[in-house]
Amino acid sequence: MKALALSLVGIAAASPFLRVRQNNDLESFIERQRNLSLPAVLRNIGGLNDSDVDGANPGIVVASPSTVNPNYFYTWTRDSALTYLMITDELLFGTERVGNNSLQVVIEDYTTAQAILQTVTNPSGSLWPAGAGLGEPKFYTNKTRFNGAWGRPQNDGPALRASAFIEATDAIFVRAPNASEIVANVYWPIILNDLNYVGQYWNTSSYDLWEEVNGNSFFTTTAQHRALVQGSILAEKLNQTCEPCQQAPEILCFLQNNFWNETGNYLLANINTNQVTRSEVNIDPILAAMHAFDINATCDAAALQPCNSRTLATHKVVIDSFRNLYPINENATAPTAVAVGRYPEDTYYTGNPWYITTLAAAEVLYDAIAQFRKNETLTVDETSLDFFTDLYPNATVGSYDGDDLENILDAVMEYADGFVEVVQKYTPENGTLNEQINKTTGEPTSAIALTWSFAAFITMAERRDGQFPPSWGASSELANNSTETCAASSYNATYSYQVAAAAGAPQVGTPRCMKEVLFVANYSSAFGNNLYIVGNNTLFGGDLMPELPIQVMRTGNKTETEPLSIVPAWVISPQTIEYRYVLQNETAGTYTFENKTMIVEVGPCDGEIQRVDDSPAFPGQ
Ligand code: NOJ
Ligand code: NOJ
């Protein structure tokens, strides 16, 4: 039922690109929920007035106040960066204060906290000398390392954080156009650490944003490409150079040539993985397109845009995969919107729809509509035809403008709104957004008051209202420049402690002499088994028989002929390291330790890599 009262609010806020659809019921829900969501985000950040997260340091984003089932009382680099992109945009769009909190101060807290977090040595490694510690996905909320077993590293983190910092500098320049010196001296070295990591490691495997699959993810790679393009534009503005940014054309080549599944007509979420049983139909590329969204880019921009045919084709395949999967969707066919999950094979909490993914299904379409309207034309091609005929049965391959364009866009808008209506249906009266929606009962489930859910609601509402983030350079030359043939290149970076030390980072001092040791295990683990290394060095948990092993071996270079797993470790030289291999059986949740301890004498730090070859064997295997 649509309310009859005329809402002028939506009309006043309308952008030139989005024609507001009259849907008062939905609009008043969005307005109310958006107003609730920003304070809810800030309650999950440490150090602020009205914070719900006691013990979290200033500027630390807690994923959720939930401490059991699941325990999300940690800070993830990804969740934090995505949240801060939203907060910075809110500031740019004109929100100065929320309650007693000034958003400017909230952002400064974040940048100080991250400058220090970059330097915290953790199970992924350390900042100095090779940056490996930057790939660590999560920390305790007092900025200390988390030693438990985890899918690490996760390489989207540094890229997203670089973009969040660069957006924060946009906000600085709006207020203080002469701030170049501060930005160059304070922000740039922190940004450059993350860009260096991206330039150095983009071509190695890491865990995806769902923390499950070790390989190369479309979302991660897209975030890496965006970060380097943005970094190069900022560098120019600051009269600095960004050497790692020169990797951008290689990353683009990799993105464009490996992820498109021609037969299935969708973008693969992950490649170079050992997850042979999965379709790789996943919301990951949709989140990627949202992150790459730039209102100034055309639909054929190299950085995949929301209005690109491949995005829309993927949207259809992904949404269709959930229609008959979740009972609450009641097998609804297009153009009815449904509740959306991460990917159809998901089993986490039995595999449910999530708020962030259902909101993403809407947001990416609002982005696409804005782009089509700005371009004043829409081309339906073979790739996007099925997406469009679902919503507008008369669509055929060809170009549309004028009234035809508007009619198609109205249908897309109605479809997009449908996903927000699904969220509305499953949002409790008090507006709390958990992580998930139970697929059978529709009850909110998993982590309560998930920061990312609220942030996702706000970005959806911004886009629907025609509020777009500043252009990040998707139409720049660098963003569209791809190498002709793809190469596994890498930038050999040096990392800086400079700003962190000024911000009060502990353990900075004079870096000691470090040596790179490559632990190489020749072991063919069965599917569902993971190989870990533990040892008396803090990098390996500091314990030969810990409750949970901490350094998972990277299997990125694994081939059928060479089943090698490696852990590259930068350690202080000289020293003696005692270590063991551990095998995790994922399904049974058990760990089998080798029954012998190995010893390695770390050689002099002469710049040479020390390789240690092992053939682990496990009792009972
Ligand atoms: C598995 C989930 O699928 C993943 O997303 C989550 O982060 C980890 N478990 C830890 O809770
Ligand atoms: C699980 C999600 O899969 C991951 O993306 C997120 O970072 C954590 N939960 C924390 O919210």
XYZ file of C-alpha atoms and ligand atoms in Angstrom:
643
model
C 0.000 0.000 0.000
C 1.392 3.377 -0.911
C 0.715 6.225 1.485
C -1.182 9.070 -0.141
C 0.568 11.939 1.590
C 2.959 13.753 -0.721
C 6.547 13.575 0.441
C 8.463 16.613 -0.737
C 11.649 15.506 0.951
C 12.702 13.090 -1.747
C 11.925 15.547 -4.501
C 13.937 18.340 -2.937
C 16.978 16.102 -2.618
C 16.677 14.658 -6.118
C 19.731 14.887 -8.330
C 19.584 15.740 -12.004
C 20.274 12.081 -12.811
C 17.824 10.207 -10.644
C 14.149 10.708 -11.230
C 12.592 9.971 -7.877
C 9.999 7.283 -8.133
C 6.907 8.017 -6.122
C 6.996 5.455 -3.360
C 6.237 7.249 -0.139
C 6.148 4.197 2.033
C 9.626 3.171 0.975
C 10.900 6.729 1.079
C 9.853 7.330 4.646
C 11.447 4.023 5.647
C 14.701 4.997 3.946
C 14.728 8.422 5.547
C 14.106 7.027 9.020
C 16.560 4.144 8.676
C 19.264 6.406 7.225
C 18.904 8.793 10.161
C 19.260 5.885 12.562
C 22.205 4.341 10.765
C 24.929 6.987 11.065
C 24.623 7.239 14.876
C 24.570 3.421 14.961
C 27.874 3.322 13.054
C 29.461 5.849 15.406
C 28.341 3.849 18.446
C 30.584 1.031 17.145
C 33.676 3.260 16.976
C 35.987 3.676 19.958
C 36.604 6.929 21.778
C 33.388 8.754 20.847
C 30.496 10.099 22.840
C 27.751 7.475 23.191
C 30.081 4.653 22.143
C 28.759 1.105 22.705
C 32.192 -0.458 22.390
C 33.988 -0.039 25.694
C 37.676 -0.767 25.451
C 38.020 0.043 21.762
C 40.685 2.691 21.075
C 39.767 6.035 19.445
C 39.052 5.684 15.731
C 38.853 1.890 15.910
C 35.811 0.502 14.098
C 34.458 -2.568 15.869
C 32.768 -4.924 13.403
C 29.896 -5.552 15.818
C 29.464 -5.333 19.602
C 28.736 -9.083 19.553
C 31.292 -11.005 21.659
C 29.898 -14.536 21.256
C 28.215 -16.436 18.424
C 29.938 -14.878 16.588
C 32.673 -12.918 18.335
C 33.047 -9.844 16.123
C 34.642 -7.652 18.770
C 37.666 -7.013 16.568
C 38.588 -4.417 14.022
C 38.868 -5.481 10.381
C 40.843 -3.323 7.962
C 38.209 -3.890 5.254
C 35.093 -3.101 7.303
C 36.848 -0.034 8.744
C 37.937 1.373 5.383
C 34.525 0.880 3.770
C 32.899 2.503 6.796
C 35.282 5.442 6.616
C 34.719 5.956 2.904
C 31.063 6.414 3.823
C 31.800 8.706 6.793
C 34.083 10.903 4.685
C 31.447 11.140 1.974
C 28.854 12.131 4.558
C 31.177 14.950 5.608
C 31.653 15.986 1.972
C 27.866 15.917 1.445
C 27.444 18.283 4.377
C 26.965 16.286 7.591
C 29.223 18.098 10.070
C 28.194 16.607 13.369
C 26.356 13.606 14.686
C 25.210 14.211 18.231
C 28.248 15.481 20.111
C 30.679 14.085 17.588
C 32.317 16.106 14.838
C 32.861 13.922 11.771
C 36.138 15.694 11.098
C 37.456 14.510 14.472
C 36.038 11.024 13.909
C 38.062 10.847 10.674
C 41.249 12.145 12.318
C 40.934 9.438 14.988
C 40.779 6.827 12.243
C 43.863 8.073 10.421
C 45.913 8.196 13.636
C 44.804 4.699 14.637
C 45.646 3.237 11.215
C 49.081 4.899 11.135
C 49.890 2.941 14.275
C 48.160 -0.288 13.211
C 50.340 -0.374 10.086
C 53.353 -0.883 12.355
C 51.961 -3.646 14.574
C 53.822 -6.888 13.897
C 51.336 -9.725 13.460
C 51.030 -13.273 12.121
C 51.097 -12.001 8.510
C 54.460 -10.326 9.168
C 55.726 -6.874 9.996
C 55.837 -3.475 8.307
C 59.564 -3.424 8.014
C 61.278 -4.305 5.806
C 58.869 -5.916 3.336
C 55.421 -4.674 4.332
C 53.954 -8.159 4.840
C 52.194 -7.175 8.076
C 49.936 -4.782 6.155
C 47.980 -7.753 4.798
C 46.728 -8.775 8.243
C 42.898 -8.750 8.158
C 41.980 -8.017 11.766
C 43.269 -6.858 15.142
C 42.040 -6.580 18.685
C 40.280 -3.285 19.338
C 43.165 -2.040 21.502
C 45.368 -2.238 18.392
C 47.192 -5.430 19.309
C 47.807 -8.483 17.140
C 45.387 -11.384 16.914
C 47.214 -14.709 16.979
C 44.372 -17.112 16.206
C 44.101 -19.127 13.011
C 42.583 -16.989 10.248
C 42.420 -16.634 6.500
C 45.433 -14.369 6.039
C 46.658 -12.278 4.423
C 43.685 -10.428 2.912
C 45.014 -8.070 0.293
C 41.932 -5.909 -0.170
C 42.664 -4.261 3.201
C 45.624 -2.030 2.302
C 43.994 -1.044 -1.016
C 40.696 -0.059 0.590
C 42.489 1.794 3.361
C 44.554 3.757 0.824
C 41.323 4.774 -0.928
C 39.715 5.770 2.377
C 42.741 7.913 3.244
C 42.794 9.529 -0.181
C 39.087 10.350 0.127
C 39.885 11.830 3.555
C 42.451 14.098 1.894
C 39.693 15.209 -0.526
C 37.744 16.339 2.526
C 40.809 18.177 3.827
C 41.288 20.013 0.541
C 37.651 21.098 0.480
C 38.142 22.805 3.826
C 41.740 23.918 3.466
C 42.761 24.206 -0.184
C 46.347 25.032 0.849
C 46.817 21.917 2.922
C 49.259 20.270 0.489
C 52.127 20.370 2.912
C 50.267 18.637 5.728
C 48.829 16.079 3.349
C 52.253 15.414 1.846
C 54.019 15.107 5.204
C 51.419 13.379 7.331
C 49.001 11.458 5.126
C 51.111 10.607 2.097
C 53.698 8.360 3.833
C 50.876 6.268 5.347
C 49.051 6.085 2.038
C 52.300 5.185 0.286
C 52.908 2.259 2.657
C 49.580 0.766 1.559
C 50.179 1.576 -2.123
C 53.597 -0.037 -1.858
C 51.988 -3.178 -0.490
C 49.506 -3.202 -3.371
C 52.268 -2.691 -5.947
C 54.394 -5.400 -4.382
C 51.802 -8.100 -3.657
C 48.878 -7.642 -6.091
C 50.091 -10.647 -8.012
C 50.238 -13.030 -5.043
C 47.346 -14.994 -3.661
C 45.411 -13.866 -0.615
C 42.106 -14.576 1.085
C 38.979 -13.023 -0.404
C 36.702 -10.553 1.350
C 34.667 -13.425 2.819
C 37.878 -14.718 4.405
C 37.483 -18.188 2.971
C 39.143 -18.606 -0.388
C 42.845 -18.230 -1.036
C 43.380 -17.039 -4.589
C 42.757 -13.846 -6.545
C 39.421 -12.166 -6.041
C 37.750 -9.752 -8.437
C 36.814 -7.420 -5.590
C 40.336 -7.387 -4.170
C 41.935 -6.827 -7.556
C 39.491 -4.045 -8.423
C 40.210 -2.317 -5.113
C 43.937 -2.611 -5.839
C 43.559 -1.052 -9.279
C 41.479 1.831 -7.940
C 43.948 2.521 -5.122
C 46.918 2.793 -7.471
C 45.083 5.082 -9.898
C 43.924 7.333 -7.066
C 47.386 7.246 -5.563
C 48.989 8.386 -8.758
C 46.546 11.297 -9.094
C 47.149 12.384 -5.501
C 50.913 12.056 -5.928
C 50.809 14.418 -8.871
C 48.787 16.938 -6.881
C 51.345 16.771 -4.057
C 54.403 16.837 -6.304
C 55.365 13.380 -5.124
C 56.058 10.251 -7.100
C 54.199 6.990 -6.749
C 56.382 4.194 -8.093
C 54.049 1.309 -7.117
C 51.221 3.083 -8.985
C 52.945 2.097 -12.231
C 51.627 -1.422 -11.614
C 48.071 -0.250 -12.419
C 48.156 -1.239 -16.133
C 49.347 -4.754 -15.189
C 46.533 -5.130 -12.685
C 44.030 -3.981 -15.285
C 45.343 -6.550 -17.749
C 44.922 -9.251 -15.125
C 41.367 -8.089 -14.321
C 40.239 -7.901 -17.916
C 41.597 -11.214 -19.088
C 40.895 -13.727 -16.364
C 37.539 -13.269 -14.647
C 34.883 -13.260 -17.363
C 33.033 -16.551 -17.696
C 31.806 -16.385 -21.277
C 29.560 -19.447 -21.117
C 27.909 -18.548 -17.858
C 27.729 -14.835 -18.754
C 29.062 -13.673 -15.387
C 32.202 -12.463 -13.652
C 33.982 -15.015 -11.498
C 34.585 -13.994 -7.903
C 37.811 -15.940 -7.405
C 40.430 -17.490 -9.648
C 43.637 -19.424 -8.918
C 41.950 -21.192 -6.009
C 41.673 -24.792 -4.917
C 37.881 -24.539 -4.505
C 37.099 -26.692 -7.501
C 33.492 -27.361 -6.545
C 32.252 -23.811 -6.550
C 30.561 -21.898 -9.356
C 32.211 -18.616 -8.252
C 28.850 -16.953 -8.741
C 29.156 -14.423 -5.950
C 28.164 -10.872 -4.994
C 31.924 -10.065 -4.903
C 32.031 -8.532 -8.445
C 28.909 -6.472 -7.693
C 30.592 -5.023 -4.620
C 33.619 -4.420 -6.839
C 31.579 -2.445 -9.380
C 30.095 -0.345 -6.560
C 33.564 0.373 -5.269
C 34.774 1.285 -8.772
C 31.726 3.517 -9.364
C 32.649 6.950 -10.648
C 29.842 9.165 -11.865
C 32.192 10.647 -14.468
C 33.038 7.307 -16.054
C 31.366 5.887 -19.123
C 29.935 2.367 -19.193
C 32.884 1.076 -21.186
C 35.506 2.501 -18.805
C 38.141 -0.126 -18.129
C 37.520 -0.143 -14.384
C 34.291 -2.078 -14.397
C 31.401 0.316 -13.836
C 27.903 -0.426 -12.517
C 26.423 0.381 -15.967
C 28.820 -1.990 -17.745
C 27.036 -4.884 -19.460
C 29.182 -7.412 -17.609
C 28.122 -5.989 -14.258
C 24.448 -6.177 -15.186
C 24.784 -9.703 -16.576
C 26.510 -10.761 -13.356
C 23.761 -9.081 -11.338
C 21.176 -11.263 -13.021
C 23.098 -14.506 -12.568
C 23.883 -13.774 -8.917
C 20.347 -12.722 -7.975
C 18.818 -15.676 -9.818
C 21.037 -18.045 -7.826
C 19.190 -17.063 -4.641
C 15.609 -17.097 -5.899
C 14.898 -20.763 -5.242
C 17.537 -21.149 -2.545
C 16.070 -19.237 0.386
C 12.552 -20.215 1.497
C 11.691 -16.560 2.247
C 12.192 -15.784 -1.443
C 9.308 -18.118 -2.353
C 10.810 -18.906 -5.761
C 9.928 -15.419 -6.960
C 10.956 -14.774 -10.552
C 12.237 -11.528 -12.070
C 11.285 -8.689 -11.990
C 10.488 -9.403 -8.339
C 13.421 -8.539 -6.074
C 14.508 -11.092 -3.467
C 16.757 -11.429 -0.437
C 20.383 -11.802 -1.510
C 23.327 -13.657 0.058
C 27.063 -13.805 -0.537
C 27.116 -16.791 -2.897
C 24.853 -19.797 -3.349
C 27.189 -22.434 -1.820
C 27.605 -20.413 1.406
C 27.266 -22.469 4.606
C 28.304 -19.855 7.208
C 25.440 -19.775 9.738
C 23.719 -22.287 7.412
C 23.972 -19.872 4.492
C 21.561 -16.942 4.728
C 20.816 -13.685 2.970
C 22.736 -10.687 4.336
C 21.758 -7.048 4.644
C 24.925 -5.752 2.934
C 24.439 -7.982 -0.096
C 20.717 -7.266 -0.525
C 21.490 -3.544 -0.249
C 24.311 -3.939 -2.778
C 21.862 -5.415 -5.297
C 19.964 -2.100 -5.074
C 22.890 0.300 -4.798
C 24.715 -0.904 -7.888
C 21.546 -0.357 -9.921
C 21.090 3.191 -8.589
C 24.679 3.808 -9.692
C 23.985 2.349 -13.125
C 20.816 4.398 -13.582
C 22.679 7.592 -12.722
C 25.366 6.767 -15.271
C 22.913 5.917 -18.058
C 21.004 9.108 -17.413
C 24.150 11.175 -17.366
C 25.292 9.611 -20.639
C 21.753 10.152 -22.032
C 21.944 6.783 -23.688
C 21.795 3.108 -22.904
C 23.083 0.311 -25.094
C 21.642 -3.159 -24.698
C 24.038 -5.764 -26.063
C 24.125 -9.572 -26.150
C 25.751 -9.607 -22.731
C 23.169 -7.432 -20.964
C 20.089 -8.507 -22.946
C 18.833 -11.068 -20.408
C 19.191 -8.604 -17.554
C 17.086 -6.031 -19.402
C 14.383 -8.336 -20.800
C 13.666 -9.532 -17.241
C 12.701 -5.972 -16.335
C 11.560 -4.621 -19.674
C 10.337 -7.435 -21.901
C 10.446 -5.330 -25.086
C 14.179 -4.692 -24.804
C 16.259 -5.787 -27.780
C 19.885 -5.310 -28.709
C 20.380 -1.660 -29.620
C 20.705 1.859 -28.241
C 17.990 3.742 -26.375
C 17.538 7.415 -25.595
C 14.701 9.861 -24.888
C 11.439 8.348 -23.610
C 12.549 4.776 -24.310
C 15.575 5.318 -22.131
C 13.411 6.751 -19.356
C 10.992 3.831 -19.531
C 13.786 1.312 -19.194
C 15.356 3.241 -16.342
C 12.012 3.417 -14.538
C 11.824 -0.361 -14.701
C 15.386 -0.693 -13.371
C 14.594 1.776 -10.583
C 11.516 -0.170 -9.575
C 13.570 -3.357 -9.480
C 16.298 -1.690 -7.386
C 13.720 -0.312 -4.964
C 12.395 -3.854 -4.633
C 15.637 -4.941 -2.913
C 15.333 -2.091 -0.426
C 11.729 -3.166 0.209
C 13.054 -6.628 1.043
C 15.406 -5.041 3.574
C 12.518 -2.964 4.900
C 10.454 -6.098 5.382
C 13.162 -7.727 7.505
C 14.263 -4.670 9.488
C 12.968 -4.690 13.065
C 11.044 -1.698 14.423
C 14.103 -0.365 16.295
C 16.145 -0.251 13.082
C 18.939 -2.588 14.225
C 20.671 -4.239 11.283
C 22.386 -7.521 12.045
C 24.691 -9.302 9.637
C 22.177 -11.792 8.271
C 18.489 -12.591 7.796
C 17.380 -16.133 8.566
C 16.544 -17.692 5.212
C 13.492 -19.540 6.563
C 11.989 -17.324 9.254
C 13.161 -13.892 8.101
C 14.452 -13.175 11.621
C 17.661 -11.111 11.916
C 20.549 -13.422 12.773
C 24.328 -13.681 13.318
C 26.234 -10.580 14.547
C 23.995 -7.883 15.995
C 24.283 -4.230 14.908
C 26.927 -4.934 12.266
C 28.745 -1.689 11.437
C 29.024 -2.637 7.784
C 25.244 -3.246 7.503
C 24.521 0.308 8.662
C 27.242 1.734 6.412
C 25.779 -0.188 3.460
C 22.348 1.224 4.193
C 23.719 4.755 4.160
C 25.650 4.397 0.885
C 22.544 2.882 -0.735
C 20.454 5.835 0.480
C 23.080 8.340 -0.699
C 23.096 6.906 -4.213
C 19.310 6.758 -4.388
C 19.307 10.416 -3.403
C 21.825 11.289 -6.110
C 24.762 11.804 -3.734
C 27.907 10.471 -5.378
C 31.433 10.117 -3.992
C 34.115 12.316 -5.544
C 35.455 11.025 -8.824
C 38.481 8.798 -8.215
C 39.834 8.935 -11.732
C 38.089 6.010 -13.451
C 38.140 7.976 -16.695
C 41.781 9.023 -16.369
C 44.390 7.747 -18.785
C 46.098 5.579 -16.197
C 42.828 3.902 -15.176
C 42.209 2.892 -18.778
C 45.722 1.879 -19.625
C 46.301 -1.862 -19.787
C 49.505 -3.622 -20.775
C 49.165 -5.563 -24.004
C 50.235 -8.855 -22.520
C 49.753 -9.609 -18.863
C 52.820 -10.165 -16.721
C 53.269 -11.235 -13.131
C 55.084 -8.067 -12.204
C 55.753 -6.635 -8.783
C 57.179 -3.437 -7.344
C 59.960 -3.904 -4.837
C 59.047 -1.392 -2.153
C 60.513 0.153 0.981
C 58.194 0.951 3.862
C 58.177 3.883 6.234
C 57.724 4.234 9.993
C 58.049 7.987 9.911
C 54.474 9.073 10.563
C 53.600 6.244 12.909
C 56.495 7.194 15.130
C 55.209 10.762 15.283
C 51.729 9.442 16.084
C 53.125 7.534 19.047
C 53.508 4.047 17.602
C 55.265 1.721 20.020
C 58.029 -0.696 18.948
C 59.373 1.631 16.281
C 62.983 2.253 17.374
C 65.790 1.411 14.994
C 64.755 -1.551 12.887
C 67.115 -4.425 13.499
C 68.823 -6.433 10.872
C 66.229 -8.650 9.194
C 66.503 -11.671 6.947
C 63.917 -13.179 4.623
C 63.452 -16.888 5.241
C 61.269 -18.869 2.860
C 59.753 -21.941 4.473
C 58.812 -24.249 1.609
C 56.778 -27.369 2.333
C 56.378 -30.079 -0.256
C 53.086 -31.522 0.836
C 50.020 -32.422 -1.185
C 47.141 -31.658 1.144
C 43.756 -33.138 0.383
C 40.866 -30.781 -0.338
C 39.633 -29.181 2.901
C 43.004 -29.525 4.615
C 45.210 -26.544 5.369
C 48.865 -26.511 6.224
C 50.165 -24.299 9.031
C 53.503 -23.561 10.553
C 54.022 -22.858 14.275
C 57.161 -22.059 16.169
C 59.015 -20.358 18.972
C 59.281 -17.081 17.044
C 56.449 -14.618 17.750
C 55.738 -14.547 14.036
C 54.760 -18.200 14.328
C 52.869 -17.862 17.597
C 55.832 -18.238 19.928
C 54.791 -21.748 20.904
C 55.486 -25.150 19.347
C 52.170 -26.644 20.435
C 49.742 -23.702 20.603
C 46.024 -24.228 20.952
C 45.524 -22.827 17.496
C 48.275 -22.667 14.899
C 48.691 -19.225 13.452
C 50.713 -19.023 10.242
C 48.819 -20.548 7.387
C 51.059 -21.396 4.487
C 50.332 -19.655 1.213
C 49.499 -22.006 -1.568
C 49.360 -19.453 -4.352
C 52.255 -20.891 -6.318
C 50.953 -24.402 -6.026
C 50.676 -26.304 -9.263
C 49.888 -29.931 -9.934
C 53.500 -30.701 -10.641
C 54.812 -28.660 -7.758
C 52.568 -28.987 -4.704
C 54.483 -26.433 -2.680
C 53.217 -24.325 0.183
C 55.266 -21.396 1.363
C 55.561 -18.968 4.226
C 57.836 -16.049 3.517
C 59.007 -14.675 6.860
C 61.125 -11.653 7.679
C 62.873 -12.395 10.934
C 65.558 -10.795 13.054
C 69.036 -12.109 12.283
C 70.797 -13.943 13.765
C 68.579 -16.307 15.721
C 67.572 -19.961 15.997
C 63.987 -20.813 15.109
C 62.295 -24.009 16.197
C 59.156 -24.870 14.256
C 56.661 -27.565 13.329
C 54.084 -28.117 10.624
C 50.422 -28.570 11.474
C 47.607 -29.919 9.356
C 44.114 -28.554 9.840
C 41.115 -30.590 8.794
C 38.551 -27.888 8.081
C 35.469 -30.082 8.270
C 36.410 -31.912 11.451
C 37.957 -28.783 12.946
C 40.980 -30.789 14.116
C 44.703 -30.056 14.034
C 47.403 -32.686 13.640
C 50.906 -31.632 14.682
C 54.046 -33.154 13.233
C 55.717 -35.240 15.889
C 59.122 -33.718 15.339
C 60.524 -30.243 15.820
C 62.738 -28.655 13.195
C 65.441 -26.093 13.685
C 66.688 -23.378 11.392
C 69.653 -21.099 12.017
C 68.827 -17.743 10.490
C 71.844 -16.585 8.518
C 73.327 -13.094 8.188
C 71.177 -10.338 6.706
C 73.075 -10.106 3.450
C 70.048 -9.456 1.251
C 69.912 -13.093 0.132
C 66.745 -15.119 0.662
C 67.298 -18.185 2.831
C 65.207 -21.096 1.576
C 64.270 -23.948 3.886
C 62.833 -27.016 2.149
C 60.775 -29.532 4.104
C 58.571 -32.538 3.424
C 56.119 -32.591 6.329
C 54.675 -35.916 7.474
C 51.871 -36.336 9.950
C 51.093 -39.159 12.362
C 48.230 -41.287 11.098
C 48.319 -39.919 7.538
C 33.646 -18.079 7.883
C 32.851 -16.999 7.246
O 32.296 -17.378 6.040
C 33.687 -15.799 7.108
O 33.098 -14.825 6.336
C 33.993 -15.324 8.472
O 34.668 -14.125 8.447
C 34.793 -16.375 9.203
N 34.184 -17.664 9.122
C 35.012 -16.004 10.645
O 33.839 -15.786 11.344
C 32.563 -11.789 7.882
C 32.645 -11.246 6.515
O 32.686 -12.291 5.608
C 33.857 -10.360 6.353
O 33.836 -9.769 5.086
C 33.870 -9.286 7.398
O 35.067 -8.559 7.293
C 33.766 -9.881 8.782
N 32.658 -10.793 8.866
C 33.572 -8.787 9.839
O 32.409 -8.078 9.600
